[in-house]
Amino acid sequence: MALYSDKVMDHFLNPRNVGVIEDADGVGEVGNAKCGDIMKMYLKIEDDIIKDVKFETFGCGSAIASSSMATELIKGKPVNEAMKLTNKAVAEALDGLPDYKMHCSVLAEEAIQSALEDYYKKAGLKDDEKAL
Ligand code: FES
């Protein structure tokens, strides 16, 4: 059996939504200290909907595939749904990741949450006003 699913290979070789959003409403950057990989997410949000999302990932193939899939999963979705996106959902959408590569999908979950936190901060919303 191949180590990586066709979907992982596809999103690694043809990642969706790579790039930068200059006037992003939320930006999040996270890293994994062990492997040194870094992921940055940019969100454009209007009326609580993720209108656009782009990412830059300096990392392994699974991290690139995870960020690509994660952007596809949250694009066009309400903010509160994006906030609930788990690394497991990302890995499942990729038809699975090898166990020792699950942490790569965690980066995608954390990067989106960090970008959403930034959005809340910029929007000046207090905790009890968040659409959680
Ligand atoms: Fe670090 Fe994949 S090896 S994110």
Short mmCIF file of N, CA and C and ligand atoms in Angstrom, two decimals:
data_model
loop_
_atom_site.label_atom_id
_atom_site.label_comp_id
_atom_site.label_asym_id
_atom_site.label_seq_id
_atom_site.Cartn_x
_atom_site.Cartn_y
_atom_site.Cartn_z
N MET A 1 0.83 -1.20 0.00
CA MET A 1 0.00 0.00 0.00
C MET A 1 0.87 1.25 0.00
N ALA A 2 0.44 2.21 -0.76
CA ALA A 2 1.23 3.45 -0.82
C ALA A 2 1.18 4.15 0.53
N LEU A 3 2.25 4.81 0.85
CA LEU A 3 2.36 5.53 2.12
C LEU A 3 1.36 6.68 2.17
N TYR A 4 1.22 7.37 1.04
CA TYR A 4 0.33 8.54 0.98
C TYR A 4 -0.83 8.29 0.03
N SER A 5 -1.99 8.79 0.41
CA SER A 5 -3.18 8.64 -0.44
C SER A 5 -3.03 9.50 -1.70
N ASP A 6 -3.84 9.19 -2.70
CA ASP A 6 -3.83 10.01 -3.93
C ASP A 6 -4.16 11.46 -3.61
N LYS A 7 -5.06 11.65 -2.64
CA LYS A 7 -5.47 13.02 -2.31
C LYS A 7 -4.31 13.80 -1.70
N VAL A 8 -3.55 13.13 -0.82
CA VAL A 8 -2.38 13.81 -0.24
C VAL A 8 -1.41 14.20 -1.35
N MET A 9 -1.16 13.26 -2.26
CA MET A 9 -0.22 13.54 -3.35
C MET A 9 -0.74 14.69 -4.21
N ASP A 10 -2.04 14.66 -4.49
CA ASP A 10 -2.63 15.70 -5.33
C ASP A 10 -2.48 17.08 -4.68
N HIS A 11 -2.83 17.18 -3.39
CA HIS A 11 -2.76 18.48 -2.72
C HIS A 11 -1.33 18.92 -2.45
N PHE A 12 -0.43 17.94 -2.39
CA PHE A 12 0.98 18.29 -2.23
C PHE A 12 1.54 18.82 -3.55
N LEU A 13 1.20 18.15 -4.64
CA LEU A 13 1.76 18.53 -5.94
C LEU A 13 1.04 19.74 -6.56
N ASN A 14 -0.26 19.86 -6.27
CA ASN A 14 -1.05 20.99 -6.80
C ASN A 14 -1.78 21.69 -5.66
N PRO A 15 -1.06 22.28 -4.75
CA PRO A 15 -1.74 22.89 -3.59
C PRO A 15 -2.68 24.01 -4.02
N ARG A 16 -3.89 24.02 -3.39
CA ARG A 16 -4.88 25.07 -3.66
C ARG A 16 -4.63 26.24 -2.71
N ASN A 17 -4.95 27.44 -3.21
CA ASN A 17 -4.94 28.64 -2.36
C ASN A 17 -3.58 28.99 -1.76
N VAL A 18 -2.53 28.77 -2.52
CA VAL A 18 -1.21 29.19 -2.06
C VAL A 18 -1.06 30.68 -2.29
N GLY A 19 -0.49 31.39 -1.33
CA GLY A 19 -0.20 32.80 -1.54
C GLY A 19 -0.48 33.65 -0.33
N VAL A 20 -0.63 34.94 -0.59
CA VAL A 20 -0.77 35.94 0.46
C VAL A 20 -2.02 36.76 0.16
N ILE A 21 -2.75 37.16 1.21
CA ILE A 21 -3.82 38.16 1.04
C ILE A 21 -3.31 39.43 1.70
N GLU A 22 -3.05 40.44 0.88
CA GLU A 22 -2.40 41.66 1.40
C GLU A 22 -3.27 42.35 2.45
N ASP A 23 -4.59 42.47 2.20
CA ASP A 23 -5.44 43.18 3.15
C ASP A 23 -6.27 42.18 3.97
N ALA A 24 -5.60 41.15 4.44
CA ALA A 24 -6.29 40.09 5.19
C ALA A 24 -6.94 40.64 6.46
N ASP A 25 -8.07 40.05 6.84
CA ASP A 25 -8.74 40.42 8.08
C ASP A 25 -8.17 39.66 9.27
N GLY A 26 -7.50 38.55 8.98
CA GLY A 26 -6.87 37.77 10.04
C GLY A 26 -5.68 37.02 9.48
N VAL A 27 -4.58 37.05 10.22
CA VAL A 27 -3.38 36.32 9.80
C VAL A 27 -2.90 35.50 10.98
N GLY A 28 -2.57 34.26 10.73
CA GLY A 28 -2.07 33.40 11.80
C GLY A 28 -0.84 32.65 11.34
N GLU A 29 0.13 32.58 12.24
CA GLU A 29 1.34 31.83 11.90
C GLU A 29 1.65 30.89 13.06
N VAL A 30 1.87 29.65 12.71
CA VAL A 30 2.22 28.67 13.74
C VAL A 30 3.39 27.83 13.24
N GLY A 31 4.05 27.22 14.19
CA GLY A 31 5.17 26.37 13.82
C GLY A 31 5.25 25.16 14.72
N ASN A 32 5.96 24.17 14.26
CA ASN A 32 6.22 23.00 15.09
C ASN A 32 7.70 23.01 15.43
N ALA A 33 7.98 23.14 16.71
CA ALA A 33 9.38 23.30 17.14
C ALA A 33 10.22 22.07 16.80
N LYS A 34 9.59 20.91 16.80
CA LYS A 34 10.36 19.68 16.58
C LYS A 34 10.89 19.58 15.15
N CYS A 35 9.98 19.77 14.18
CA CYS A 35 10.42 19.60 12.79
C CYS A 35 10.81 20.92 12.16
N GLY A 36 10.43 22.04 12.80
CA GLY A 36 10.81 23.35 12.28
C GLY A 36 9.90 23.86 11.18
N ASP A 37 8.80 23.14 10.91
CA ASP A 37 7.91 23.57 9.83
C ASP A 37 7.04 24.74 10.29
N ILE A 38 6.73 25.61 9.34
CA ILE A 38 5.98 26.83 9.64
C ILE A 38 4.82 26.96 8.66
N MET A 39 3.67 27.39 9.20
CA MET A 39 2.48 27.58 8.36
C MET A 39 1.86 28.93 8.64
N LYS A 40 1.52 29.64 7.59
CA LYS A 40 0.90 30.96 7.74
C LYS A 40 -0.41 30.98 6.97
N MET A 41 -1.48 31.45 7.62
CA MET A 41 -2.81 31.50 7.00
C MET A 41 -3.30 32.94 6.94
N TYR A 42 -3.91 33.29 5.83
CA TYR A 42 -4.51 34.61 5.64
C TYR A 42 -5.99 34.43 5.38
N LEU A 43 -6.81 35.21 6.08
CA LEU A 43 -8.27 35.10 5.92
C LEU A 43 -8.87 36.43 5.51
N LYS A 44 -9.78 36.36 4.56
CA LYS A 44 -10.59 37.53 4.19
C LYS A 44 -12.00 37.19 4.63
N ILE A 45 -12.54 38.00 5.53
CA ILE A 45 -13.84 37.67 6.13
C ILE A 45 -14.84 38.80 5.91
N GLU A 46 -16.01 38.45 5.42
CA GLU A 46 -17.08 39.43 5.24
C GLU A 46 -18.36 38.82 5.78
N ASP A 47 -19.07 39.60 6.60
CA ASP A 47 -20.34 39.12 7.17
C ASP A 47 -20.18 37.74 7.80
N ASP A 48 -19.08 37.55 8.51
CA ASP A 48 -18.85 36.28 9.21
C ASP A 48 -18.64 35.08 8.29
N ILE A 49 -18.37 35.34 7.03
CA ILE A 49 -18.11 34.25 6.08
C ILE A 49 -16.66 34.36 5.60
N ILE A 50 -15.99 33.21 5.52
CA ILE A 50 -14.62 33.20 5.00
C ILE A 50 -14.70 33.35 3.48
N LYS A 51 -14.49 34.57 3.03
CA LYS A 51 -14.61 34.86 1.60
C LYS A 51 -13.40 34.35 0.84
N ASP A 52 -12.24 34.45 1.47
CA ASP A 52 -11.02 33.99 0.79
C ASP A 52 -10.02 33.55 1.85
N VAL A 53 -9.18 32.62 1.44
CA VAL A 53 -8.15 32.12 2.35
C VAL A 53 -6.95 31.72 1.52
N LYS A 54 -5.79 32.11 2.01
CA LYS A 54 -4.55 31.70 1.33
C LYS A 54 -3.54 31.27 2.38
N PHE A 55 -2.58 30.47 1.95
CA PHE A 55 -1.58 30.02 2.92
C PHE A 55 -0.19 30.00 2.30
N GLU A 56 0.78 30.08 3.21
CA GLU A 56 2.18 29.82 2.85
C GLU A 56 2.68 28.79 3.86
N THR A 57 3.20 27.71 3.37
CA THR A 57 3.73 26.69 4.26
C THR A 57 5.16 26.36 3.89
N PHE A 58 6.04 26.51 4.87
CA PHE A 58 7.41 26.07 4.70
C PHE A 58 7.53 24.78 5.48
N GLY A 59 7.28 23.69 4.79
CA GLY A 59 7.27 22.46 5.56
C GLY A 59 7.20 21.23 4.68
N CYS A 60 6.92 20.13 5.31
CA CYS A 60 6.92 18.84 4.63
C CYS A 60 5.71 18.71 3.71
N GLY A 61 5.69 17.68 2.92
CA GLY A 61 4.61 17.44 1.98
C GLY A 61 3.26 17.30 2.66
N SER A 62 3.22 16.64 3.80
CA SER A 62 1.95 16.46 4.52
C SER A 62 1.44 17.79 5.05
N ALA A 63 2.35 18.66 5.45
CA ALA A 63 1.94 19.97 5.95
C ALA A 63 1.37 20.80 4.80
N ILE A 64 1.97 20.70 3.64
CA ILE A 64 1.48 21.44 2.47
C ILE A 64 0.11 20.88 2.06
N ALA A 65 -0.01 19.56 2.00
CA ALA A 65 -1.29 18.95 1.63
C ALA A 65 -2.35 19.30 2.66
N SER A 66 -1.99 19.31 3.95
CA SER A 66 -2.96 19.63 5.01
C SER A 66 -3.41 21.07 4.91
N SER A 67 -2.49 22.00 4.65
CA SER A 67 -2.92 23.40 4.56
C SER A 67 -3.81 23.59 3.35
N SER A 68 -3.45 22.97 2.24
CA SER A 68 -4.25 23.09 1.03
C SER A 68 -5.67 22.57 1.28
N MET A 69 -5.78 21.38 1.86
CA MET A 69 -7.10 20.80 2.12
C MET A 69 -7.87 21.65 3.12
N ALA A 70 -7.18 22.14 4.15
CA ALA A 70 -7.85 22.94 5.18
C ALA A 70 -8.44 24.21 4.56
N THR A 71 -7.73 24.85 3.65
CA THR A 71 -8.26 26.07 3.03
C THR A 71 -9.51 25.72 2.22
N GLU A 72 -9.49 24.58 1.54
CA GLU A 72 -10.66 24.18 0.77
C GLU A 72 -11.85 23.92 1.68
N LEU A 73 -11.57 23.38 2.86
CA LEU A 73 -12.66 23.02 3.78
C LEU A 73 -13.32 24.24 4.41
N ILE A 74 -12.58 25.34 4.56
CA ILE A 74 -13.19 26.50 5.26
C ILE A 74 -13.63 27.60 4.31
N LYS A 75 -13.21 27.55 3.07
CA LYS A 75 -13.56 28.60 2.12
C LYS A 75 -15.07 28.65 1.93
N GLY A 76 -15.65 29.84 2.09
CA GLY A 76 -17.09 30.00 1.92
C GLY A 76 -17.91 29.61 3.14
N LYS A 77 -17.22 29.18 4.20
CA LYS A 77 -17.92 28.72 5.41
C LYS A 77 -18.02 29.85 6.43
N PRO A 78 -19.02 29.76 7.32
CA PRO A 78 -19.10 30.73 8.42
C PRO A 78 -17.90 30.58 9.35
N VAL A 79 -17.55 31.69 9.99
CA VAL A 79 -16.40 31.72 10.89
C VAL A 79 -16.51 30.66 11.98
N ASN A 80 -17.72 30.50 12.55
CA ASN A 80 -17.82 29.54 13.66
C ASN A 80 -17.60 28.10 13.21
N GLU A 81 -17.88 27.80 11.94
CA GLU A 81 -17.59 26.45 11.44
C GLU A 81 -16.09 26.27 11.24
N ALA A 82 -15.45 27.31 10.71
CA ALA A 82 -14.01 27.25 10.49
C ALA A 82 -13.28 27.05 11.80
N MET A 83 -13.81 27.69 12.86
CA MET A 83 -13.19 27.59 14.18
C MET A 83 -13.21 26.15 14.68
N LYS A 84 -14.17 25.39 14.22
CA LYS A 84 -14.33 24.01 14.72
C LYS A 84 -13.60 22.99 13.88
N LEU A 85 -12.94 23.44 12.82
CA LEU A 85 -12.24 22.49 11.96
C LEU A 85 -11.11 21.82 12.75
N THR A 86 -11.13 20.50 12.79
CA THR A 86 -10.11 19.78 13.53
C THR A 86 -9.08 19.19 12.57
N ASN A 87 -7.92 18.88 13.12
CA ASN A 87 -6.89 18.25 12.29
C ASN A 87 -7.37 16.87 11.82
N LYS A 88 -8.21 16.24 12.62
CA LYS A 88 -8.73 14.92 12.21
C LYS A 88 -9.58 15.05 10.95
N ALA A 89 -10.41 16.09 10.92
CA ALA A 89 -11.26 16.32 9.74
C ALA A 89 -10.40 16.58 8.51
N VAL A 90 -9.31 17.32 8.71
CA VAL A 90 -8.40 17.59 7.58
C VAL A 90 -7.77 16.29 7.10
N ALA A 91 -7.28 15.49 8.04
CA ALA A 91 -6.64 14.23 7.67
C ALA A 91 -7.64 13.29 7.00
N GLU A 92 -8.88 13.27 7.51
CA GLU A 92 -9.90 12.41 6.90
C GLU A 92 -10.22 12.85 5.48
N ALA A 93 -10.30 14.16 5.28
CA ALA A 93 -10.59 14.68 3.94
C ALA A 93 -9.46 14.32 2.97
N LEU A 94 -8.29 14.09 3.51
CA LEU A 94 -7.15 13.69 2.67
C LEU A 94 -7.07 12.16 2.53
N ASP A 95 -8.10 11.49 3.00
CA ASP A 95 -8.11 10.01 3.02
C ASP A 95 -6.99 9.46 3.89
N GLY A 96 -6.68 10.18 4.93
CA GLY A 96 -5.75 9.69 5.94
C GLY A 96 -4.32 10.15 5.75
N LEU A 97 -3.61 10.19 6.89
CA LEU A 97 -2.18 10.48 6.90
C LEU A 97 -1.53 9.39 7.75
N PRO A 98 -0.29 9.06 7.45
CA PRO A 98 0.41 8.10 8.32
C PRO A 98 0.45 8.65 9.75
N ASP A 99 0.42 7.77 10.74
CA ASP A 99 0.38 8.20 12.15
C ASP A 99 1.43 9.25 12.48
N TYR A 100 2.64 9.01 12.05
CA TYR A 100 3.73 9.92 12.42
C TYR A 100 3.67 11.23 11.64
N LYS A 101 2.66 11.36 10.77
CA LYS A 101 2.48 12.61 10.03
C LYS A 101 1.22 13.35 10.48
N MET A 102 0.54 12.83 11.51
CA MET A 102 -0.68 13.49 11.96
C MET A 102 -0.38 14.89 12.49
N HIS A 103 0.80 15.08 13.08
CA HIS A 103 1.11 16.41 13.64
C HIS A 103 1.13 17.48 12.55
N CYS A 104 1.37 17.07 11.31
CA CYS A 104 1.40 18.04 10.20
C CYS A 104 0.01 18.64 10.01
N SER A 105 -1.04 17.81 10.19
CA SER A 105 -2.40 18.32 10.04
C SER A 105 -2.78 19.20 11.23
N VAL A 106 -2.14 18.98 12.37
CA VAL A 106 -2.39 19.82 13.55
C VAL A 106 -1.99 21.26 13.25
N LEU A 107 -0.91 21.41 12.50
CA LEU A 107 -0.47 22.77 12.13
C LEU A 107 -1.59 23.52 11.40
N ALA A 108 -2.30 22.82 10.52
CA ALA A 108 -3.36 23.46 9.74
C ALA A 108 -4.48 23.93 10.67
N GLU A 109 -4.88 23.07 11.60
CA GLU A 109 -5.91 23.45 12.57
C GLU A 109 -5.46 24.67 13.37
N GLU A 110 -4.23 24.63 13.85
CA GLU A 110 -3.73 25.73 14.68
C GLU A 110 -3.57 27.03 13.90
N ALA A 111 -3.15 26.91 12.64
CA ALA A 111 -2.93 28.11 11.83
C ALA A 111 -4.26 28.82 11.58
N ILE A 112 -5.32 28.05 11.31
CA ILE A 112 -6.63 28.65 11.08
C ILE A 112 -7.15 29.29 12.36
N GLN A 113 -6.99 28.58 13.48
CA GLN A 113 -7.47 29.14 14.75
C GLN A 113 -6.73 30.42 15.10
N SER A 114 -5.43 30.42 14.84
CA SER A 114 -4.64 31.59 15.14
C SER A 114 -5.05 32.77 14.24
N ALA A 115 -5.35 32.50 12.98
CA ALA A 115 -5.80 33.56 12.07
C ALA A 115 -7.16 34.09 12.50
N LEU A 116 -8.03 33.19 13.01
CA LEU A 116 -9.35 33.63 13.47
C LEU A 116 -9.23 34.45 14.75
N GLU A 117 -8.31 34.06 15.63
CA GLU A 117 -8.06 34.85 16.85
C GLU A 117 -7.63 36.26 16.47
N ASP A 118 -6.76 36.33 15.47
CA ASP A 118 -6.27 37.62 15.00
C ASP A 118 -7.44 38.45 14.45
N TYR A 119 -8.32 37.78 13.73
CA TYR A 119 -9.50 38.46 13.18
C TYR A 119 -10.37 39.02 14.31
N TYR A 120 -10.61 38.22 15.33
CA TYR A 120 -11.42 38.68 16.46
C TYR A 120 -10.76 39.87 17.14
N LYS A 121 -9.44 39.78 17.28
CA LYS A 121 -8.71 40.85 17.94
C LYS A 121 -8.84 42.13 17.13
N LYS A 122 -8.62 42.02 15.83
CA LYS A 122 -8.69 43.20 14.96
C LYS A 122 -10.11 43.78 14.95
N ALA A 123 -11.09 42.89 14.98
CA ALA A 123 -12.48 43.34 14.94
C ALA A 123 -12.89 43.91 16.30
N GLY A 124 -12.01 43.72 17.31
CA GLY A 124 -12.28 44.29 18.63
C GLY A 124 -13.41 43.58 19.36
N LEU A 125 -13.65 42.34 19.03
CA LEU A 125 -14.71 41.62 19.68
C LEU A 125 -14.23 41.07 21.02
N LYS A 126 -15.09 41.17 22.00
CA LYS A 126 -14.76 40.56 23.29
C LYS A 126 -15.10 39.08 23.22
N ASP A 127 -14.58 38.34 24.20
CA ASP A 127 -14.76 36.89 24.18
C ASP A 127 -16.22 36.47 24.05
N ASP A 128 -17.10 37.18 24.80
CA ASP A 128 -18.49 36.74 24.80
C ASP A 128 -19.23 37.15 23.53
N GLU A 129 -18.55 37.89 22.66
CA GLU A 129 -19.18 38.26 21.39
C GLU A 129 -18.72 37.37 20.24
N LYS A 130 -17.74 36.52 20.54
CA LYS A 130 -17.22 35.64 19.49
C LYS A 130 -18.28 34.66 19.04
N ALA A 131 -18.25 34.36 17.78
CA ALA A 131 -19.23 33.43 17.21
C ALA A 131 -18.76 32.01 17.40
N LEU A 132 -18.55 31.62 18.66
CA LEU A 132 -17.97 30.28 18.88
C LEU A 132 -19.04 29.22 19.02
FE1 FES B 1 6.62 18.89 10.44
FE2 FES B 1 5.18 17.66 8.71
S1 FES B 1 7.09 17.06 9.45
S2 FES B 1 4.73 19.49 9.73
#
